[in-house]
Structure formats: structure tokens, C-alpha cells
CSV table of C-alpha atoms and ligand atoms in Angstrom, one decimal:
chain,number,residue,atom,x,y,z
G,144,UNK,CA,49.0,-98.5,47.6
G,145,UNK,CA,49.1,-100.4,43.9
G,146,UNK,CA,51.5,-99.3,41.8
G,147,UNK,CA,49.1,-99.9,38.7
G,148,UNK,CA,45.3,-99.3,37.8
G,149,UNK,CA,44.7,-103.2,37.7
G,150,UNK,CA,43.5,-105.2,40.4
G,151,UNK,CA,47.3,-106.5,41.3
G,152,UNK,CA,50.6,-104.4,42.3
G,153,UNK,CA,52.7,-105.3,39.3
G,154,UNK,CA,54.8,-107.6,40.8
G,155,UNK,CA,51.9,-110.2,41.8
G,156,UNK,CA,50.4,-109.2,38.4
G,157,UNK,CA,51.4,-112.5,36.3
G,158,UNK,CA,50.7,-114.8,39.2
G,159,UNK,CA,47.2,-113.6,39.2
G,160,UNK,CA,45.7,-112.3,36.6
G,161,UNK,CA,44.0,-116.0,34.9
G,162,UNK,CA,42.2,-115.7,38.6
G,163,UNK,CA,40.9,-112.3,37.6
G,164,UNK,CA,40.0,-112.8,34.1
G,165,UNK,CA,38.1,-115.6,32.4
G,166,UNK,CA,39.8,-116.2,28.4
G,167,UNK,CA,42.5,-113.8,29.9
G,168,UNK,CA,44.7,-115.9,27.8
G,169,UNK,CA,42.7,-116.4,24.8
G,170,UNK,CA,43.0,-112.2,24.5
G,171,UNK,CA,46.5,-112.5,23.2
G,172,UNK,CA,46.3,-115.6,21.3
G,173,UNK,CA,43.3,-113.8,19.4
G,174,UNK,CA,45.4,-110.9,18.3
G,175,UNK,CA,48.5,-112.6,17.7
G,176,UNK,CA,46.6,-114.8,15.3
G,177,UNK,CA,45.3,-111.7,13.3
G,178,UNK,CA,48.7,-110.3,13.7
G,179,UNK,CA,50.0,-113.2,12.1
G,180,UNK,CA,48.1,-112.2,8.8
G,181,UNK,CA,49.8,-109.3,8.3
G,182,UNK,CA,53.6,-110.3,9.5
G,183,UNK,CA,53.0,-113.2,6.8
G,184,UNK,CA,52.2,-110.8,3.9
G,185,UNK,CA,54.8,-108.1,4.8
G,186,UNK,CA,58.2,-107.6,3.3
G,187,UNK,CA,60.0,-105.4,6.4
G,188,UNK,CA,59.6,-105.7,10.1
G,189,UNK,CA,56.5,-104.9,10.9
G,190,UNK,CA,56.3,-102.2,13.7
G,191,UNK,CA,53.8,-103.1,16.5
G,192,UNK,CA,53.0,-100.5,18.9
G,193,UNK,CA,51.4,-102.2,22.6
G,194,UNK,CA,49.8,-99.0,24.4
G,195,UNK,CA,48.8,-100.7,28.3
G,196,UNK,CA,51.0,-103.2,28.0
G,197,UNK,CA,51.6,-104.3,31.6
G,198,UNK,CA,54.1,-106.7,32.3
G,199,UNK,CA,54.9,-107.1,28.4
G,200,UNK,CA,52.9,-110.9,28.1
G,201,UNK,CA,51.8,-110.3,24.8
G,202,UNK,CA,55.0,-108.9,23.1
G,203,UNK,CA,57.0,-111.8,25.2
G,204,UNK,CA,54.7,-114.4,23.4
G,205,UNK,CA,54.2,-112.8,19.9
G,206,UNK,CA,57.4,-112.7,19.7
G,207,UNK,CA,58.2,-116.7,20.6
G,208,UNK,CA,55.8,-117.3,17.9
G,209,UNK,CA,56.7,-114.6,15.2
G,210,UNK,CA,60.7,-112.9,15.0
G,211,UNK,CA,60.1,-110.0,12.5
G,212,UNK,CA,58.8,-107.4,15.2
G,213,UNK,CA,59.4,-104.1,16.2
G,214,UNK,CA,57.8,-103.9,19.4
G,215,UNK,CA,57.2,-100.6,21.0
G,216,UNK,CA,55.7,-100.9,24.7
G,217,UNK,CA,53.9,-98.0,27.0
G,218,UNK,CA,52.3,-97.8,29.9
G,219,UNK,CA,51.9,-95.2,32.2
G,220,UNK,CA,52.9,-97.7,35.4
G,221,UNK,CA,56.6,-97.9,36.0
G,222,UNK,CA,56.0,-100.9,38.3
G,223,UNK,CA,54.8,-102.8,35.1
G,224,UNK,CA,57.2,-101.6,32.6
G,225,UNK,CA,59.6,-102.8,35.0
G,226,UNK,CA,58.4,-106.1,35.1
G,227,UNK,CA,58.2,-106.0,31.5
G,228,UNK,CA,61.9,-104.7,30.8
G,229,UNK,CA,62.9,-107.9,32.9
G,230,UNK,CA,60.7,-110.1,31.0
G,231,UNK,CA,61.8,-109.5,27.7
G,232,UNK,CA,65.9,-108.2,28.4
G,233,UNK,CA,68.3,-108.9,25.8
G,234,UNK,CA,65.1,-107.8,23.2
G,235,UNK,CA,65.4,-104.6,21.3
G,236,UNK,CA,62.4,-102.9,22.3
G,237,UNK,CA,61.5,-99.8,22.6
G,238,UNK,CA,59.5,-98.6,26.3
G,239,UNK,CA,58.1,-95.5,27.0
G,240,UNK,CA,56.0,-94.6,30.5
G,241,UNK,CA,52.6,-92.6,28.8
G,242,UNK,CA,49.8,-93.1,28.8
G,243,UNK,CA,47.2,-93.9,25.7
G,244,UNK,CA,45.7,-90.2,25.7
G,245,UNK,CA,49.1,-89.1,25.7
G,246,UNK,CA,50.9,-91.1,23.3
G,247,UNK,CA,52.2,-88.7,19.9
G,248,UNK,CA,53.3,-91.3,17.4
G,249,UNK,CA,52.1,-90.2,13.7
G,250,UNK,CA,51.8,-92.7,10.9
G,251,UNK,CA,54.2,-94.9,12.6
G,252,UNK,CA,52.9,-98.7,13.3
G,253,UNK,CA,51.5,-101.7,11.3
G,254,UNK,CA,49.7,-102.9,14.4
G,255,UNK,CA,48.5,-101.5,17.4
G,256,UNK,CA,47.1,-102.8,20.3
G,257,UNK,CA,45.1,-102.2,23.7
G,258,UNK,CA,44.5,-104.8,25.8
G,259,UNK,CA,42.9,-104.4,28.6
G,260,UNK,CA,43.6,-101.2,29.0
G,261,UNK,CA,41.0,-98.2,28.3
G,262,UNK,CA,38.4,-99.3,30.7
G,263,UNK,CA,39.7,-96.4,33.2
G,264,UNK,CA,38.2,-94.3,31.2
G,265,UNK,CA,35.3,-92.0,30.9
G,266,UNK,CA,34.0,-92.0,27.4
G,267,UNK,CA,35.4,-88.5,26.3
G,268,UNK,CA,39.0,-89.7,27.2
G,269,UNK,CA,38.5,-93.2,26.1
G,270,UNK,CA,37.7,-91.4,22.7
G,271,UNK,CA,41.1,-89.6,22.6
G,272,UNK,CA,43.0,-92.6,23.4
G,273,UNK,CA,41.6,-94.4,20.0
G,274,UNK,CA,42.2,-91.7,18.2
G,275,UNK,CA,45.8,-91.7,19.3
G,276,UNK,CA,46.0,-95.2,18.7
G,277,UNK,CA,44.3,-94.4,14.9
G,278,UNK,CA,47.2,-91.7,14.7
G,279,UNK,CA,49.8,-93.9,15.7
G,280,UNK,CA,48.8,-96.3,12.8
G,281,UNK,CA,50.2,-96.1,8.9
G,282,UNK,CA,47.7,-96.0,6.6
G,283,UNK,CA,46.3,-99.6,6.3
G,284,UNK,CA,47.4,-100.3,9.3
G,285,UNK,CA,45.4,-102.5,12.2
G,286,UNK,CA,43.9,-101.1,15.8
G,287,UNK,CA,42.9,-104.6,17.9
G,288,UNK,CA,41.6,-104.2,21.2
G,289,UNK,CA,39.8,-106.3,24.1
G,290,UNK,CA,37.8,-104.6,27.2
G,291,UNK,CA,35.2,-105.1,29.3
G,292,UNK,CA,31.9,-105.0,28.0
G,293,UNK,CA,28.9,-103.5,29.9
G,294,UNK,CA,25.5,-105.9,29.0
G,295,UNK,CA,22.7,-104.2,27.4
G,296,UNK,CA,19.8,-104.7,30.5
G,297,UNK,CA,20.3,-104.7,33.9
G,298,UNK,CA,19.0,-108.2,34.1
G,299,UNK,CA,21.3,-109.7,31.5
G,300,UNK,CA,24.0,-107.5,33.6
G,301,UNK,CA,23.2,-109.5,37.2
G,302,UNK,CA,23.4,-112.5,35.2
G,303,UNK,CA,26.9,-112.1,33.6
G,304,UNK,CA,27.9,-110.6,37.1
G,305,UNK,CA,26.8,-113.8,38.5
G,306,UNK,CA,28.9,-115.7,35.9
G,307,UNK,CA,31.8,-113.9,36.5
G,308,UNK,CA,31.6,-113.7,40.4
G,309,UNK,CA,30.9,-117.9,40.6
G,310,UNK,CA,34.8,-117.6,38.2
G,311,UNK,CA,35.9,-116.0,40.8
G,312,UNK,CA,34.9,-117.5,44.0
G,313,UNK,CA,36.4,-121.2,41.6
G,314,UNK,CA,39.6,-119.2,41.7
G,315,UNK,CA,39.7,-118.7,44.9
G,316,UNK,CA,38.3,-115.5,45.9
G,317,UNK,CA,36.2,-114.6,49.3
G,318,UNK,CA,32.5,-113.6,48.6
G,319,UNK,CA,33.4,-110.5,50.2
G,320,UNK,CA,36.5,-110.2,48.1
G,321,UNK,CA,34.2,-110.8,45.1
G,322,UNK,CA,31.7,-108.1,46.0
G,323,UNK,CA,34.7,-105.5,46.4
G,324,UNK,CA,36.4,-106.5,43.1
G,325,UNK,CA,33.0,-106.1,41.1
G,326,UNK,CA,32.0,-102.9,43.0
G,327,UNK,CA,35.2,-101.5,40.9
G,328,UNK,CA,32.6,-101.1,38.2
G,329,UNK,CA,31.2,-97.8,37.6
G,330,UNK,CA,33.5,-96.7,40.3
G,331,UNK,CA,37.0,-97.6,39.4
G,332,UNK,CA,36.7,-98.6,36.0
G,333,UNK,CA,34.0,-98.3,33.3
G,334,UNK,CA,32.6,-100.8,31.0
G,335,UNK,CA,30.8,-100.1,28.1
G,336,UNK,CA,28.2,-102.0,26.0
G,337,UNK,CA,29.9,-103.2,22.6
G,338,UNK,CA,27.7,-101.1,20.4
G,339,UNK,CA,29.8,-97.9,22.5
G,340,UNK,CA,33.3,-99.7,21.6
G,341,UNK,CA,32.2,-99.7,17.7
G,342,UNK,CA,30.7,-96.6,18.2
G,343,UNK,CA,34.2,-95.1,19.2
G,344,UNK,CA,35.8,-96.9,16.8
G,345,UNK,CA,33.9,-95.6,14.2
G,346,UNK,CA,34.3,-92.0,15.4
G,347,UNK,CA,38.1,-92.3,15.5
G,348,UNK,CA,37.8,-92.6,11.6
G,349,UNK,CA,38.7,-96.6,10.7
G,350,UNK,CA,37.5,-97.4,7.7
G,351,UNK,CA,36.6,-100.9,8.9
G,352,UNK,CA,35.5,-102.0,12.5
G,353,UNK,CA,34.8,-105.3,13.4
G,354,UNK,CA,34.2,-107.6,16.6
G,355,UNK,CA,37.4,-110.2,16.7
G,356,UNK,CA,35.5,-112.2,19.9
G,357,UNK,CA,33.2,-112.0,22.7
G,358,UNK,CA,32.9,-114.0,26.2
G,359,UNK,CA,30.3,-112.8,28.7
G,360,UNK,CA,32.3,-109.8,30.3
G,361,UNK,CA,35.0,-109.0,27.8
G,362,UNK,CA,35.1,-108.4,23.5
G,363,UNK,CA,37.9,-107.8,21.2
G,364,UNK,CA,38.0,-105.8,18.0
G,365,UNK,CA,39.9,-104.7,15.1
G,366,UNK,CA,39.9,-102.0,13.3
G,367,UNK,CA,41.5,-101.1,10.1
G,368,UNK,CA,42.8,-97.1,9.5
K,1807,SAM,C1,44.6,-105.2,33.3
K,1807,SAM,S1,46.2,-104.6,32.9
K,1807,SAM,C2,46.4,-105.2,31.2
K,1807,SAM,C3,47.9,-105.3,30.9
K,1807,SAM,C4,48.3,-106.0,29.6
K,1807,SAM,N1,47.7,-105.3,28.4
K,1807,SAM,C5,47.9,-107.4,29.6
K,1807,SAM,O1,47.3,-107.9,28.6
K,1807,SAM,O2,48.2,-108.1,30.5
K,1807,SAM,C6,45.8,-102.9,32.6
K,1807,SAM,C7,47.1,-102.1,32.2
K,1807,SAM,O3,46.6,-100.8,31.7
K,1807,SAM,C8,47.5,-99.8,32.2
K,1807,SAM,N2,46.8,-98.5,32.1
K,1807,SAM,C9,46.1,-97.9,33.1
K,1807,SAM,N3,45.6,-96.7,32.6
K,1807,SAM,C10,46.0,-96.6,31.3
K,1807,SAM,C11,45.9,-95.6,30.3
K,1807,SAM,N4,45.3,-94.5,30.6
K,1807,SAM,N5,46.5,-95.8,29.1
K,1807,SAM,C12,47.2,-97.0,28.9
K,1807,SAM,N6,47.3,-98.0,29.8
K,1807,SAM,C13,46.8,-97.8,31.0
K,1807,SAM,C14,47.8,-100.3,33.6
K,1807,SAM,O4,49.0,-99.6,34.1
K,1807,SAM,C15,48.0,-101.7,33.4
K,1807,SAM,O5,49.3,-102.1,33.0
């Protein structure tokens, strides 16, 4: 039994997930890089709130590249906040085990993000976990996410499938394991085309929504409240 909603029990999480996810990397440096914008024009600390944070990657690296954060980590898995409490000890950060529909911060962050981490979904809840992201937010303040992304055919869906499955078996996966993973789609988690993401965006009430990046499986966005 994982311990997690991700493919990985938390503590093989780390070792595995570039095996999992193509640009899974790239994610973070993307939204550190916006990040970056605003830490470089603000006066205080700025207060970055990572809702599905795992095992605490991204706030580990943001903050070897930028010191004046305030991190504030959830996730509904305790396996993965422990992994995350270990990888950033001796930090002063703030963890908390809920989970994005659940989280009740008002007006509180410069930045927050989700990566990764809505996909479980149906569309009605994924729609109350961006509004509590948006609530979470000061005025001004900047929503960034990645997620899967469902194509908009069938046929350009088998292709990218393909893609993605040939990533897989190069990593090292069975066929068999590769048909079980992908399977997970529609079943165990719930992609969406990116015209839904903007969509839901949109309904949350940013004032500005925009695509940060796209691959052939995943996007990113920000979002401005
Ligand atoms: C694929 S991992 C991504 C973790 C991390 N954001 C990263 O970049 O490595 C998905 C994470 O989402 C968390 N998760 C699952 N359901 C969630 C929910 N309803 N709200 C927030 N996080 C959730 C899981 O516990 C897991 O840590």
C-alpha cells in the first residue's frame, strides 16, 4: 500500500520520479525563474506557500538559489512531508498535512504553487483547490502550476501516449509496467486539456492567466490574483 497518491511510496519517490516524468526537472526551474521576478523586486521576505509539495524538491532548491523565503509546505501525505522535514532540517519552514481543497490561508502569500498535484481530481474539486490557492494569495500575488495535460483528439492522445510510453520503456520500465502506469489515466488520476486548466483558472477569479510552458503530457501556468 503507497503511502502517497503518486506513482512511488515516498521514500523511493526522489530516486524515481525523472523515470516517471519527462522535463520533471525543468517544472521547478520554470517557476523558480518566475519566482525570481518577484523576490528581486520585493522589499520583505516574500512568503511562498507550496500546496503538494512531496518531498520538499522545489523549496530545497529555490531556496539554494534565492535566501529571502518564507516557505510554507502541505501535503496531505505524511510519508512525503516526512521526507521533506528531513530534506530541508535546520530550515525554518512551516509544514502542515492538508490537503489543497482544505487549505484556509486568507491573503497570506506572494507565491503559490502546485506542482504536480491536482491531477487527483475531478473537475468540481480541482476547482475548489484553485480557489483556495487564489484565497491563499495577497492581492497581486502569483498562482503557478504544472499538471498533466489531456490532448484535444483521441488520435493526437495515442500519439503523445506513445511518446510518453517509448520515455518510459528508455527508463527502464516493462511494457506491461507501462500499460499499468498509463491505465492510471481516467482511473486514478485525471488530466485535462489546457483550455480546462485556463478555464479554471479563470473561474477562480485571476485577473491574468497565462501558459508558463508546455511538453507533450504536462503544462505550467501562472496566474496573477
Ligand atoms: C507527483 S507528486 C508531486 C510532488 C511535488 N510537488 C514535486 O514537484 O515533486 C504529487 C503530490 O501531490 C500530493 N497530493 C495528492 N493529492 C493531493 C491533494 N488533494 N492536494 C494536494 N496535494 C496532493 C501527493 O501526496 C504527492 O506528494
Amino acid at each position: 500500500m503507497k503511502d502517497n497518491t503518486s506513482s512511488y511510496n515516498s521514500s523511493i519517490y526522489d530516486a524515481n520520479i525523472t523515470n516517471v516524468l519527462p522535463y520533471y526537472s525543468e517544472f521547478h526551474g520554470q517557476v523558480i525563474d518566475v519566482a525570481k521576478m518577484i523576490i528581486l523586486e520585493s522589499k520583505e521576505k516574500v512568503k511562498w506557500l507550496d500546496t503538494g509539495c512531496g518531498t520538499g524538491t522545489l523549496a530545497l532548491r529555490a531556496l539554494s538559489e534565492i535566501s529571502d523565503i518564507e516557505f510554507t509546505l502541505c501535503d496531505p501525505s505524511e510519508g512525503m512531508l516526512e521526507i521533506a522535514k528531513e530534506k530541508l532540517s535546520g530550515k525554518d519552514i512551516r509544514f502542515n498535512t492538508v490537503a489543497s481543497d482544505a487549505l484556509s490561508y486568507t491573503n497570506e502569500f506572494d507565491i503559490v504553487t502546485a506542482i504536480q498535484s491536482h491531477h487527483y481530481y475531478d473537475i468540481e474539486s480541482r476547482n475548489i483547490a484553485v480557489k483556495k490557492c487564489y484565497e491563499a494569495l495577497k492581492e497581486d500575488g502569483i498562482f503557478m502550476t504544472f499538471e498533466n495535460i489531456m490532448m484535444s483528439s483521441e488520435e493526437s492522445e495515442a500519439i503523445a501516449l506513445k511518446r510518453w510510453g517509448q520515455f518510459l520503456l528508455d527508463h527502464g520500465w516493462t511494457p506491461e509496467g507501462v500499460k499499468a502506469h498509463q491505465a492510471r489515466r481516467g482511473t486514478e488520476m485525471f488530466p485535462i486539456t489546457i483550455e480546462q486548466h485556463l478555464e479554471i483558472l479563470k473561474n477562480a477569479g485571476f485577473k491574468s492567466v497565462n501558459i508558463l510552458w508546455v511538453s507533450y503530457m504536462q503544462a505550467g501556468f501562472w496566474a496573477i490574483k
